[in-house]
């Protein structure tokens, strides 16, 4: 019997062993009885699924398998947000708008081809700041034109503040840009005036409420135009405590009514060292539990994206990882030619793995729903490096994916970023304190391996950590944990 599933799992660790990947793709066999079953959710049109199934941001399920890259080609911006400082440049920072090198369209083409040849998970190319892809339109269009010729199956994505969007919707549709993100933080200009000090529109600067009103009207018009053309639109909203947190419920209603496909509520990142207005004036961001509470209140409105990682504007790789520093311009060959073999082989292997994963997930979710008890909710943090499995060591994790098991099933509800606890084999107590703080509210941590010392410290903090479910699918592991937990103490369940 062939073993494509473990090849796929291994393939998600870097560097990918291309020969093994290719052999698995050619083998054609599958160890799973569910091979070929679709991962499509029952309540989604086949056409929409086809457009999002390999998009790591538009499909939570796809983000276990597929990667995106951003190219920073459009640095000019037509508004100022109080949470942005486009001058900031630090390779250690991970947040939107931060970038180590800006590219010309030709440099971007070189970089995208080099990445596509090395990172077979790559499925999406985005232009997501710093700057605005619609305002700096000539560079956006030139970049997409070049890359679409070389890699016709790559999905093209833009992110925009929406002010110049209505001017380019028809061109976006003509260029087959099927995924657009608009950042919408308010639908009330009075609130907008607290977020945007000015905009530049029709050759002049506008300030205050008048500026926010223009921005709001252009954002709504742009969203309606995209919806009318069938383009899938995601709305990003930055949650700013005391400014727009309550108001985002209203924003969710407005964007749902205008056809938004997803609503992604992200926490404000604010630090004086970033030099932003909010950072310098002490505006705080929300805690992980405040963000989750708001997202929970928004359930039932526009569908939520909860797996956003607030990537750098030059991010490369699976969500949650950033391989951008491996592909800086000085490391790229002068001449590049696209070789589609790796990406094609990877897709074949993943298609089989996904069928198996979906079957395992459905069965685990059904079991949790069946056995759920009143108030039986479990928040579980998972260390994973992709493939939908519990396959990362506790000490190597840069983030934990958080799932909630309850009468609703097993639902991905977010992630918690952490510093690596294990640096070159030595655990740092100070770092572990930070990890424990980041795991606020979590009952159980699942990982591939954990040492006695961190496990004991987590236990002392009221968090149970176990490697008992190493290499299982995440939902299978959580399902088993849930079944064992309710009726017995967690500590007994993982013993
Ligand atoms: S639209 Fe983007 S690039 Fe422009 S100020 Fe806001 S966050 Fe910064
Ligand atoms: S910032 Fe969020 S939406 Fe954008 S690529 Fe990263 S995960 Fe996807």
Short mmCIF file of C-alpha atoms and ligand atoms in Angstrom, two decimals:
data_model
loop_
_atom_site.label_atom_id
_atom_site.label_comp_id
_atom_site.label_asym_id
_atom_site.label_seq_id
_atom_site.Cartn_x
_atom_site.Cartn_y
_atom_site.Cartn_z
CA UNK A 1 0.00 0.00 0.00
CA UNK A 2 1.29 3.47 -0.81
CA UNK A 3 1.91 6.01 1.95
CA UNK A 4 1.10 9.39 0.41
CA UNK A 5 -0.24 10.82 3.65
CA UNK A 6 3.05 10.73 5.46
CA UNK A 7 4.84 12.10 2.39
CA UNK A 8 2.46 15.01 2.48
CA UNK A 9 3.05 15.53 6.16
CA UNK A 10 6.79 15.50 5.70
CA UNK A 11 6.49 17.83 2.76
CA UNK A 12 5.25 20.55 5.04
CA UNK A 13 8.57 20.73 6.84
CA UNK A 14 11.23 22.69 5.01
CA UNK A 15 13.05 22.15 2.83
CA UNK A 16 10.68 20.02 0.79
CA UNK A 17 12.16 16.80 -0.53
CA UNK A 18 11.08 17.22 -4.11
CA UNK A 19 11.96 13.70 -5.22
CA UNK A 20 9.81 12.18 -2.48
CA UNK A 21 7.01 14.59 -3.30
CA UNK A 22 7.14 13.76 -6.99
CA UNK A 23 7.25 10.03 -6.29
CA UNK A 24 4.19 10.35 -4.06
CA UNK A 25 2.34 12.36 -6.68
CA UNK A 26 3.13 9.79 -9.37
CA UNK A 27 2.24 6.84 -7.16
CA UNK A 28 -1.45 7.62 -7.59
CA UNK A 29 -2.46 5.28 -4.79
CA UNK A 30 -3.98 6.34 -1.54
CA UNK A 31 -4.05 4.71 1.84
CA UNK A 32 -7.35 6.28 2.66
CA UNK A 33 -10.80 4.96 1.96
CA UNK A 34 -11.95 8.56 1.70
CA UNK A 35 -9.54 9.42 -1.12
CA UNK A 36 -11.11 11.86 -3.55
CA UNK A 37 -13.82 13.08 -1.19
CA UNK A 38 -14.30 16.82 -1.39
CA UNK A 39 -13.39 19.24 1.36
CA UNK A 40 -16.19 21.55 0.17
CA UNK A 41 -18.48 22.71 2.99
CA UNK A 42 -22.06 21.52 2.42
CA UNK A 43 -23.48 25.04 2.49
CA UNK A 44 -21.14 26.49 -0.18
CA UNK A 45 -21.68 26.73 -3.96
CA UNK A 46 -19.32 24.57 -5.98
CA UNK A 47 -18.26 27.64 -7.99
CA UNK A 48 -17.30 29.61 -4.87
CA UNK A 49 -15.48 26.61 -3.40
CA UNK A 50 -13.48 26.23 -6.60
CA UNK A 51 -12.34 29.85 -6.22
CA UNK A 52 -11.35 29.66 -2.56
CA UNK A 53 -10.27 26.07 -1.97
CA UNK A 54 -6.57 26.81 -2.45
CA UNK A 55 -6.65 30.30 -0.96
CA UNK A 56 -5.13 30.26 2.54
CA UNK A 57 -6.94 33.43 3.65
CA UNK A 58 -10.39 32.78 2.18
CA UNK A 59 -10.57 29.17 3.38
CA UNK A 60 -9.54 28.26 6.91
CA UNK A 61 -9.20 24.66 5.76
CA UNK A 62 -6.85 25.66 2.89
CA UNK A 63 -4.53 27.54 5.23
CA UNK A 64 -3.16 24.26 6.51
CA UNK A 65 -1.82 23.49 3.02
CA UNK A 66 -1.34 26.58 0.90
CA UNK A 67 0.93 29.60 1.08
CA UNK A 68 0.73 33.22 0.06
CA UNK A 69 3.35 35.78 -0.76
CA UNK A 70 3.12 39.54 -0.74
CA UNK A 71 5.15 41.87 -2.93
CA UNK A 72 5.60 45.46 -1.81
CA UNK A 73 5.40 47.26 -5.17
CA UNK A 74 2.89 50.05 -4.44
CA UNK A 75 4.26 52.23 -1.62
CA UNK A 76 2.24 55.41 -2.22
CA UNK A 77 -0.84 55.92 -0.05
CA UNK A 78 -3.74 58.35 -0.25
CA UNK A 79 -4.83 58.30 3.39
CA UNK A 80 -3.27 58.29 6.84
CA UNK A 81 -4.38 55.76 9.43
CA UNK A 82 -3.50 56.39 13.06
CA UNK A 83 -2.14 52.84 13.37
CA UNK A 84 0.29 53.04 10.45
CA UNK A 85 3.83 54.29 10.06
CA UNK A 86 5.04 53.41 6.58
CA UNK A 87 8.60 54.49 7.35
CA UNK A 88 9.05 51.58 9.71
CA UNK A 89 11.40 48.87 8.41
CA UNK A 90 12.47 45.98 10.59
CA UNK A 91 12.98 42.37 9.57
CA UNK A 92 11.99 41.23 13.05
CA UNK A 93 8.62 42.88 12.91
CA UNK A 94 5.58 41.01 11.74
CA UNK A 95 2.64 43.22 11.07
CA UNK A 96 0.92 44.79 8.07
CA UNK A 97 2.72 47.67 6.41
CA UNK A 98 6.16 46.47 7.52
CA UNK A 99 8.53 45.55 4.72
CA UNK A 100 12.28 45.13 4.28
CA UNK A 101 12.54 46.03 0.58
CA UNK A 102 10.28 47.69 -1.91
CA UNK A 103 10.25 46.19 -5.41
CA UNK A 104 9.74 47.34 -8.97
CA UNK A 105 7.29 45.24 -11.04
CA UNK A 106 10.25 43.50 -12.76
CA UNK A 107 11.93 42.72 -9.45
CA UNK A 108 8.61 41.43 -8.14
CA UNK A 109 8.31 39.09 -11.14
CA UNK A 110 11.80 37.71 -10.45
CA UNK A 111 11.00 37.16 -6.81
CA UNK A 112 7.61 35.51 -7.40
CA UNK A 113 9.07 33.06 -9.92
CA UNK A 114 11.97 32.21 -7.60
CA UNK A 115 9.53 31.58 -4.73
CA UNK A 116 7.15 29.53 -6.92
CA UNK A 117 10.09 27.30 -7.93
CA UNK A 118 11.07 26.71 -4.29
CA UNK A 119 7.80 26.85 -2.32
CA UNK A 120 5.33 24.42 -3.90
CA UNK A 121 2.58 25.43 -1.45
CA UNK A 122 2.43 28.87 -3.10
CA UNK A 123 -1.05 29.60 -4.45
CA UNK A 124 -1.63 33.33 -3.91
CA UNK A 125 0.19 36.53 -4.78
CA UNK A 126 -1.00 39.60 -2.93
CA UNK A 127 -0.20 43.30 -2.96
CA UNK A 128 -0.93 44.41 0.58
CA UNK A 129 0.99 47.55 1.43
CA UNK A 130 2.82 49.42 2.55
CA UNK A 131 0.81 51.92 0.54
CA UNK A 132 -2.39 51.36 -1.36
CA UNK A 133 -2.61 48.97 -4.32
CA UNK A 134 -5.41 50.96 -5.97
CA UNK A 135 -3.86 54.40 -5.45
CA UNK A 136 -0.45 53.25 -6.75
CA UNK A 137 -2.32 51.52 -9.55
CA UNK A 138 0.21 51.65 -12.42
CA UNK A 139 2.68 49.55 -10.42
CA UNK A 140 0.00 47.13 -9.23
CA UNK A 141 -1.25 46.52 -12.75
CA UNK A 142 2.26 46.19 -14.24
CA UNK A 143 3.18 43.62 -11.57
CA UNK A 144 0.08 41.50 -12.09
CA UNK A 145 0.39 41.68 -15.90
CA UNK A 146 3.94 40.35 -15.79
CA UNK A 147 3.33 37.56 -13.30
CA UNK A 148 0.04 36.33 -14.77
CA UNK A 149 1.89 35.68 -18.04
CA UNK A 150 4.47 33.44 -16.34
CA UNK A 151 2.29 31.74 -13.73
CA UNK A 152 -1.26 31.82 -15.05
CA UNK A 153 -2.75 29.72 -12.24
CA UNK A 154 -1.53 31.90 -9.36
CA UNK A 155 -4.38 33.75 -7.63
CA UNK A 156 -3.99 37.51 -7.66
CA UNK A 157 -5.16 39.43 -4.62
CA UNK A 158 -5.10 43.06 -3.56
CA UNK A 159 -5.69 44.84 -0.32
CA UNK A 160 -6.90 48.44 -0.36
CA UNK A 161 -8.23 51.17 1.89
CA UNK A 162 -11.02 51.59 -0.69
CA UNK A 163 -10.67 55.30 -1.49
CA UNK A 164 -9.44 54.74 -5.07
CA UNK A 165 -11.08 51.33 -5.46
CA UNK A 166 -14.18 52.36 -7.48
CA UNK A 167 -11.88 53.75 -10.20
CA UNK A 168 -10.33 50.32 -10.82
CA UNK A 169 -13.02 47.71 -10.24
CA UNK A 170 -13.61 47.11 -13.95
CA UNK A 171 -9.88 46.65 -14.59
CA UNK A 172 -9.62 44.27 -11.63
CA UNK A 173 -12.44 42.19 -13.09
CA UNK A 174 -10.79 42.23 -16.54
CA UNK A 175 -7.48 41.09 -14.98
CA UNK A 176 -9.19 38.14 -13.23
CA UNK A 177 -8.41 39.49 -9.79
CA UNK A 178 -10.94 37.41 -7.93
CA UNK A 179 -10.12 38.33 -4.32
CA UNK A 180 -10.08 41.88 -2.95
CA UNK A 181 -9.69 43.02 0.63
CA UNK A 182 -10.99 46.41 1.79
CA UNK A 183 -10.03 47.71 5.21
CA UNK A 184 -13.21 49.16 6.71
CA UNK A 185 -12.95 50.35 10.29
CA UNK A 186 -16.14 52.41 10.52
CA UNK A 187 -19.42 53.27 8.88
CA UNK A 188 -19.89 56.38 11.03
CA UNK A 189 -17.69 59.33 9.94
CA UNK A 190 -17.63 60.68 13.51
CA UNK A 191 -15.81 57.50 14.53
CA UNK A 192 -13.78 57.57 11.33
CA UNK A 193 -12.39 60.99 12.26
CA UNK A 194 -10.77 59.37 15.30
CA UNK A 195 -8.99 56.82 13.07
CA UNK A 196 -8.06 58.84 9.96
CA UNK A 197 -6.51 62.32 10.36
CA UNK A 198 -6.64 63.01 6.62
CA UNK A 199 -7.26 61.62 3.14
CA UNK A 200 -6.00 62.79 -0.27
CA UNK A 201 -8.83 62.84 -2.80
CA UNK A 202 -9.50 64.77 -6.01
CA UNK A 203 -6.15 66.55 -5.82
CA UNK A 204 -6.51 67.91 -2.30
CA UNK A 205 -6.30 66.94 1.35
CA UNK A 206 -9.47 66.51 3.38
CA UNK A 207 -9.51 66.36 7.17
CA UNK A 208 -11.74 65.25 10.04
CA UNK A 209 -15.34 64.09 9.65
CA UNK A 210 -15.53 65.27 6.04
CA UNK A 211 -12.54 63.10 5.12
CA UNK A 212 -14.03 60.09 6.92
CA UNK A 213 -17.38 60.59 5.19
CA UNK A 214 -15.77 60.57 1.74
CA UNK A 215 -13.74 57.48 2.62
CA UNK A 216 -16.85 55.71 3.93
CA UNK A 217 -18.87 56.47 0.80
CA UNK A 218 -16.07 55.29 -1.50
CA UNK A 219 -15.60 52.09 0.53
CA UNK A 220 -19.29 51.22 0.31
CA UNK A 221 -19.40 52.03 -3.40
CA UNK A 222 -16.31 49.90 -4.06
CA UNK A 223 -17.75 46.96 -2.13
CA UNK A 224 -21.05 47.15 -3.99
CA UNK A 225 -19.24 47.30 -7.36
CA UNK A 226 -17.11 44.26 -6.50
CA UNK A 227 -20.16 42.29 -5.36
CA UNK A 228 -22.00 43.19 -8.58
CA UNK A 229 -19.11 41.70 -10.57
CA UNK A 230 -18.92 38.52 -8.49
CA UNK A 231 -15.49 39.34 -7.02
CA UNK A 232 -15.03 37.80 -3.56
CA UNK A 233 -14.45 40.60 -1.08
CA UNK A 234 -12.98 40.30 2.36
CA UNK A 235 -13.35 43.15 4.83
CA UNK A 236 -10.53 43.77 7.28
CA UNK A 237 -11.40 45.77 10.39
CA UNK A 238 -8.89 46.83 13.01
CA UNK A 239 -10.37 46.51 16.50
CA UNK A 240 -9.42 49.62 18.46
CA UNK A 241 -10.66 49.44 22.06
CA UNK A 242 -12.72 52.47 23.08
CA UNK A 243 -12.81 53.79 19.50
CA UNK A 244 -14.57 51.29 17.23
CA UNK A 245 -14.83 47.98 19.12
CA UNK A 246 -18.60 48.17 19.74
CA UNK A 247 -19.08 49.90 16.40
CA UNK A 248 -17.68 46.90 14.49
CA UNK A 249 -21.01 45.13 15.07
CA UNK A 250 -22.58 47.85 12.92
CA UNK A 251 -19.76 47.56 10.37
CA UNK A 252 -20.40 43.81 10.15
CA UNK A 253 -24.10 44.48 9.37
CA UNK A 254 -23.29 47.00 6.65
CA UNK A 255 -20.75 44.85 4.86
CA UNK A 256 -22.91 41.74 5.05
CA UNK A 257 -25.78 43.66 3.47
CA UNK A 258 -23.45 44.68 0.63
CA UNK A 259 -22.26 41.16 -0.17
CA UNK A 260 -18.92 40.86 1.67
CA UNK A 261 -17.67 37.28 1.57
CA UNK A 262 -15.68 37.43 4.82
CA UNK A 263 -15.17 39.79 7.72
CA UNK A 264 -11.74 39.72 9.36
CA UNK A 265 -11.59 41.57 12.69
CA UNK A 266 -7.95 42.06 13.65
CA UNK A 267 -6.47 43.42 16.87
CA UNK A 268 -4.81 46.84 16.81
CA UNK A 269 -1.04 46.44 17.09
CA UNK A 270 0.19 49.42 19.04
CA UNK A 271 3.63 50.11 20.47
CA UNK A 272 5.42 53.44 20.99
CA UNK A 273 8.48 51.95 19.25
CA UNK A 274 6.49 51.69 16.01
CA UNK A 275 6.14 55.46 15.84
CA UNK A 276 2.43 55.41 15.02
CA UNK A 277 -0.01 57.98 16.38
CA UNK A 278 -1.79 55.35 18.45
CA UNK A 279 1.51 53.90 19.66
CA UNK A 280 2.79 57.31 20.73
CA UNK A 281 -0.46 58.37 22.41
CA UNK A 282 -0.91 55.18 24.44
CA UNK A 283 -3.88 53.71 22.59
CA UNK A 284 -3.87 50.03 23.51
CA UNK A 285 -4.82 47.03 21.39
CA UNK A 286 -7.34 44.42 22.58
CA UNK A 287 -6.34 41.30 24.50
CA UNK A 288 -6.76 37.91 22.83
CA UNK A 289 -9.86 37.22 24.92
CA UNK A 290 -11.39 40.65 24.14
CA UNK A 291 -10.92 39.95 20.44
CA UNK A 292 -12.48 36.51 20.78
CA UNK A 293 -15.44 37.92 22.73
CA UNK A 294 -16.16 40.43 19.95
CA UNK A 295 -15.76 37.78 17.26
CA UNK A 296 -18.17 35.54 19.18
CA UNK A 297 -20.73 38.36 19.26
CA UNK A 298 -20.35 38.77 15.49
CA UNK A 299 -21.19 35.13 14.76
CA UNK A 300 -24.34 34.94 12.66
CA UNK A 301 -23.49 38.11 10.71
CA UNK A 302 -21.04 38.29 7.80
CA UNK A 303 -18.92 35.13 7.88
CA UNK A 304 -15.83 35.67 10.02
CA UNK A 305 -12.21 35.02 9.16
CA UNK A 306 -10.47 34.02 12.38
CA UNK A 307 -7.18 32.69 11.05
CA UNK A 308 -5.58 35.95 9.85
CA UNK A 309 -1.95 36.32 10.96
CA UNK A 310 -1.58 40.06 10.20
CA UNK A 311 1.29 39.28 7.87
CA UNK A 312 4.13 41.53 6.89
CA UNK A 313 3.72 43.26 3.55
CA UNK A 314 6.53 41.08 2.13
CA UNK A 315 5.54 37.78 3.80
CA UNK A 316 6.30 34.47 2.06
CA UNK A 317 5.05 31.00 3.10
CA UNK A 318 2.24 29.32 4.97
CA UNK A 319 0.25 31.65 7.23
CA UNK A 320 2.05 31.83 10.53
CA UNK A 321 5.48 31.37 8.99
CA UNK A 322 7.55 33.93 7.12
CA UNK A 323 10.26 32.82 4.74
CA UNK A 324 10.68 36.28 3.26
CA UNK A 325 14.28 36.59 4.41
CA UNK A 326 15.22 33.58 2.23
CA UNK A 327 14.13 35.46 -0.88
CA UNK A 328 15.58 38.95 -0.63
CA UNK A 329 16.67 40.46 -3.94
CA UNK A 330 20.39 39.93 -3.28
CA UNK A 331 19.78 36.16 -3.02
CA UNK A 332 17.80 35.82 -6.25
CA UNK A 333 19.30 34.83 -9.60
CA UNK A 334 19.33 37.59 -12.22
CA UNK A 335 17.44 35.42 -14.71
CA UNK A 336 14.60 33.16 -13.61
CA UNK A 337 12.38 30.73 -15.49
CA UNK A 338 9.25 29.27 -13.97
CA UNK A 339 9.17 25.49 -13.49
CA UNK A 340 5.65 24.31 -12.61
CA UNK A 341 6.66 20.73 -11.65
CA UNK A 342 6.92 21.18 -7.87
CA UNK A 343 3.65 23.02 -7.45
CA UNK A 344 1.83 20.47 -9.63
CA UNK A 345 3.21 17.51 -7.66
CA UNK A 346 2.37 19.16 -4.35
CA UNK A 347 -1.23 19.79 -5.38
CA UNK A 348 -1.73 16.15 -6.28
CA UNK A 349 -0.47 14.97 -2.93
CA UNK A 350 -2.48 17.57 -1.05
CA UNK A 351 -5.70 16.67 -2.87
CA UNK A 352 -5.43 13.16 -1.45
CA UNK A 353 -4.44 14.28 2.01
CA UNK A 354 -7.34 16.73 2.17
CA UNK A 355 -9.92 14.04 1.41
CA UNK A 356 -8.61 12.00 4.32
CA UNK A 357 -8.43 15.02 6.61
CA UNK A 358 -12.01 16.09 5.86
CA UNK A 359 -13.37 12.62 6.60
CA UNK A 360 -11.46 12.50 9.91
CA UNK A 361 -12.61 16.01 10.81
CA UNK A 362 -16.28 15.28 10.05
CA UNK A 363 -16.25 12.21 12.22
CA UNK A 364 -14.54 14.00 15.13
CA UNK A 365 -16.92 16.98 14.91
CA UNK A 366 -19.97 14.69 14.86
CA UNK A 367 -18.66 12.81 17.90
CA UNK A 368 -18.14 16.05 19.85
CA UNK A 369 -21.64 17.30 18.96
CA UNK A 370 -23.13 13.98 20.07
CA UNK A 371 -21.30 13.87 23.38
CA UNK A 372 -21.46 17.59 24.20
CA UNK A 373 -22.88 18.50 27.55
CA UNK A 374 -24.32 21.74 28.87
CA UNK A 375 -21.43 24.13 29.41
CA UNK A 376 -18.97 21.57 28.06
CA UNK A 377 -16.61 23.95 26.25
CA UNK A 378 -12.91 23.27 25.85
CA UNK A 379 -10.37 25.77 24.50
CA UNK A 380 -7.40 23.91 23.04
CA UNK A 381 -4.14 25.39 21.69
CA UNK A 382 -2.35 23.33 19.05
CA UNK A 383 1.29 23.44 17.96
CA UNK A 384 1.33 22.67 14.23
CA UNK A 385 3.56 23.34 11.27
CA UNK A 386 0.86 22.58 8.70
CA UNK A 387 -1.06 19.73 7.17
CA UNK A 388 -3.82 20.02 9.79
CA UNK A 389 -1.89 17.85 12.26
CA UNK A 390 -0.45 18.10 15.75
CA UNK A 391 3.10 18.07 14.47
CA UNK A 392 5.17 20.85 16.07
CA UNK A 393 7.30 20.67 19.21
CA UNK A 394 6.12 22.92 22.02
CA UNK A 395 9.49 24.64 22.22
CA UNK A 396 9.65 25.34 18.48
CA UNK A 397 6.19 26.84 18.14
CA UNK A 398 5.99 30.47 17.05
CA UNK A 399 2.23 30.35 17.39
CA UNK A 400 -0.55 28.10 18.65
CA UNK A 401 -3.76 27.56 16.73
CA UNK A 402 -6.76 27.77 19.04
CA UNK A 403 -9.84 25.56 18.69
CA UNK A 404 -13.03 25.53 20.69
CA UNK A 405 -14.81 22.21 21.22
CA UNK A 406 -18.43 22.50 22.34
CA UNK A 407 -21.96 21.59 21.35
CA UNK A 408 -21.25 23.47 18.08
CA UNK A 409 -18.51 20.97 17.16
CA UNK A 410 -14.82 21.81 16.81
CA UNK A 411 -14.23 25.34 15.58
CA UNK A 412 -11.02 27.21 14.81
CA UNK A 413 -11.28 30.43 16.82
CA UNK A 414 -7.90 32.11 16.45
CA UNK A 415 -4.22 31.84 17.12
CA UNK A 416 -1.77 33.08 19.73
CA UNK A 417 1.66 34.29 18.66
CA UNK A 418 4.58 33.43 20.97
CA UNK A 419 8.35 33.65 21.00
CA UNK A 420 10.15 30.34 20.53
CA UNK A 421 10.53 28.87 23.99
CA UNK A 422 13.33 26.58 22.87
CA UNK A 423 16.27 28.55 21.47
CA UNK A 424 19.06 26.22 20.38
CA UNK A 425 18.06 23.60 22.92
CA UNK A 426 17.79 25.87 25.97
CA UNK A 427 14.44 26.85 27.33
CA UNK A 428 14.21 30.39 28.65
CA UNK A 429 12.06 30.86 31.73
CA UNK A 430 11.28 34.46 30.83
CA UNK A 431 10.08 33.34 27.41
CA UNK A 432 7.96 30.61 28.95
CA UNK A 433 6.29 33.21 31.15
CA UNK A 434 5.38 35.08 27.96
CA UNK A 435 4.05 31.89 26.37
CA UNK A 436 1.92 31.18 29.42
CA UNK A 437 0.55 34.73 29.34
CA UNK A 438 -0.28 34.34 25.63
CA UNK A 439 -2.20 31.15 26.43
CA UNK A 440 -4.71 33.00 28.62
CA UNK A 441 -7.98 31.05 28.83
CA UNK A 442 -6.55 27.87 27.23
CA UNK A 443 -7.32 24.57 29.00
CA UNK A 444 -5.10 22.18 27.03
CA UNK A 445 -2.05 22.49 24.78
CA UNK A 446 -1.49 19.76 22.17
CA UNK A 447 1.98 19.39 20.67
CA UNK A 448 4.25 16.79 19.08
CA UNK A 449 6.74 16.86 21.96
CA UNK A 450 7.22 18.72 25.23
CA UNK A 451 9.86 18.52 27.96
CA UNK A 452 9.11 17.86 31.63
CA UNK A 453 10.14 21.33 32.78
CA UNK A 454 7.81 23.41 30.56
CA UNK A 455 5.05 20.85 31.06
CA UNK A 456 5.32 21.25 34.84
CA UNK A 457 5.34 25.04 34.60
CA UNK A 458 2.24 24.98 32.40
CA UNK A 459 0.52 22.65 34.86
CA UNK A 460 1.36 25.07 37.68
CA UNK A 461 -0.31 27.81 35.60
CA UNK A 462 -3.45 25.69 35.21
CA UNK A 463 -2.77 24.60 31.61
CA UNK A 464 -2.50 20.92 30.73
CA UNK A 465 0.04 20.17 27.99
CA UNK A 466 0.43 16.82 26.27
CA UNK A 467 2.17 15.16 23.33
CA UNK A 468 -0.11 12.16 23.55
CA UNK A 469 -1.80 13.03 20.24
CA UNK A 470 1.39 13.70 18.27
CA UNK A 471 0.88 13.52 14.47
CA UNK A 472 -2.91 13.05 14.74
CA UNK A 473 -5.19 15.31 12.77
CA UNK A 474 -6.03 18.29 14.96
CA UNK A 475 -9.75 17.57 15.08
CA UNK A 476 -9.21 13.87 15.74
CA UNK A 477 -6.98 14.75 18.68
CA UNK A 478 -9.42 17.33 20.05
CA UNK A 479 -12.35 14.95 19.58
CA UNK A 480 -10.59 12.25 21.59
CA UNK A 481 -9.57 14.76 24.23
CA UNK A 482 -13.12 16.14 24.49
CA UNK A 483 -14.70 12.70 24.80
CA UNK A 484 -12.22 11.75 27.49
CA UNK A 485 -12.45 15.09 29.29
CA UNK A 486 -16.14 15.39 30.03
CA UNK A 487 -16.80 12.73 32.59
CA UNK A 488 -13.21 12.74 33.78
CA UNK A 489 -10.70 15.42 34.76
CA UNK A 490 -8.47 16.71 31.92
CA UNK A 491 -5.38 15.51 33.73
CA UNK A 492 -6.77 11.97 33.70
CA UNK A 493 -7.69 12.26 30.02
CA UNK A 494 -4.17 13.05 28.92
CA UNK A 495 -2.37 10.82 31.40
S1 LIG B 1 -4.07 52.60 4.07
FE1 LIG B 1 -2.46 51.13 4.63
S2 LIG B 1 -0.53 52.09 3.98
FE2 LIG B 1 -2.11 53.70 3.98
S3 LIG B 1 -1.91 54.65 6.01
FE3 LIG B 1 -3.50 53.08 6.19
S4 LIG B 1 -2.45 51.21 6.88
FE4 LIG B 1 -0.87 52.66 6.13
S1 LIG B 2 -2.69 39.47 6.59
FE1 LIG B 2 -4.38 38.02 6.96
S2 LIG B 2 -5.59 38.11 5.09
FE2 LIG B 2 -3.57 39.01 4.62
S3 LIG B 2 -2.30 37.31 3.83
FE3 LIG B 2 -1.96 37.42 6.01
S4 LIG B 2 -3.47 35.98 6.83
FE4 LIG B 2 -4.13 36.44 4.79
#
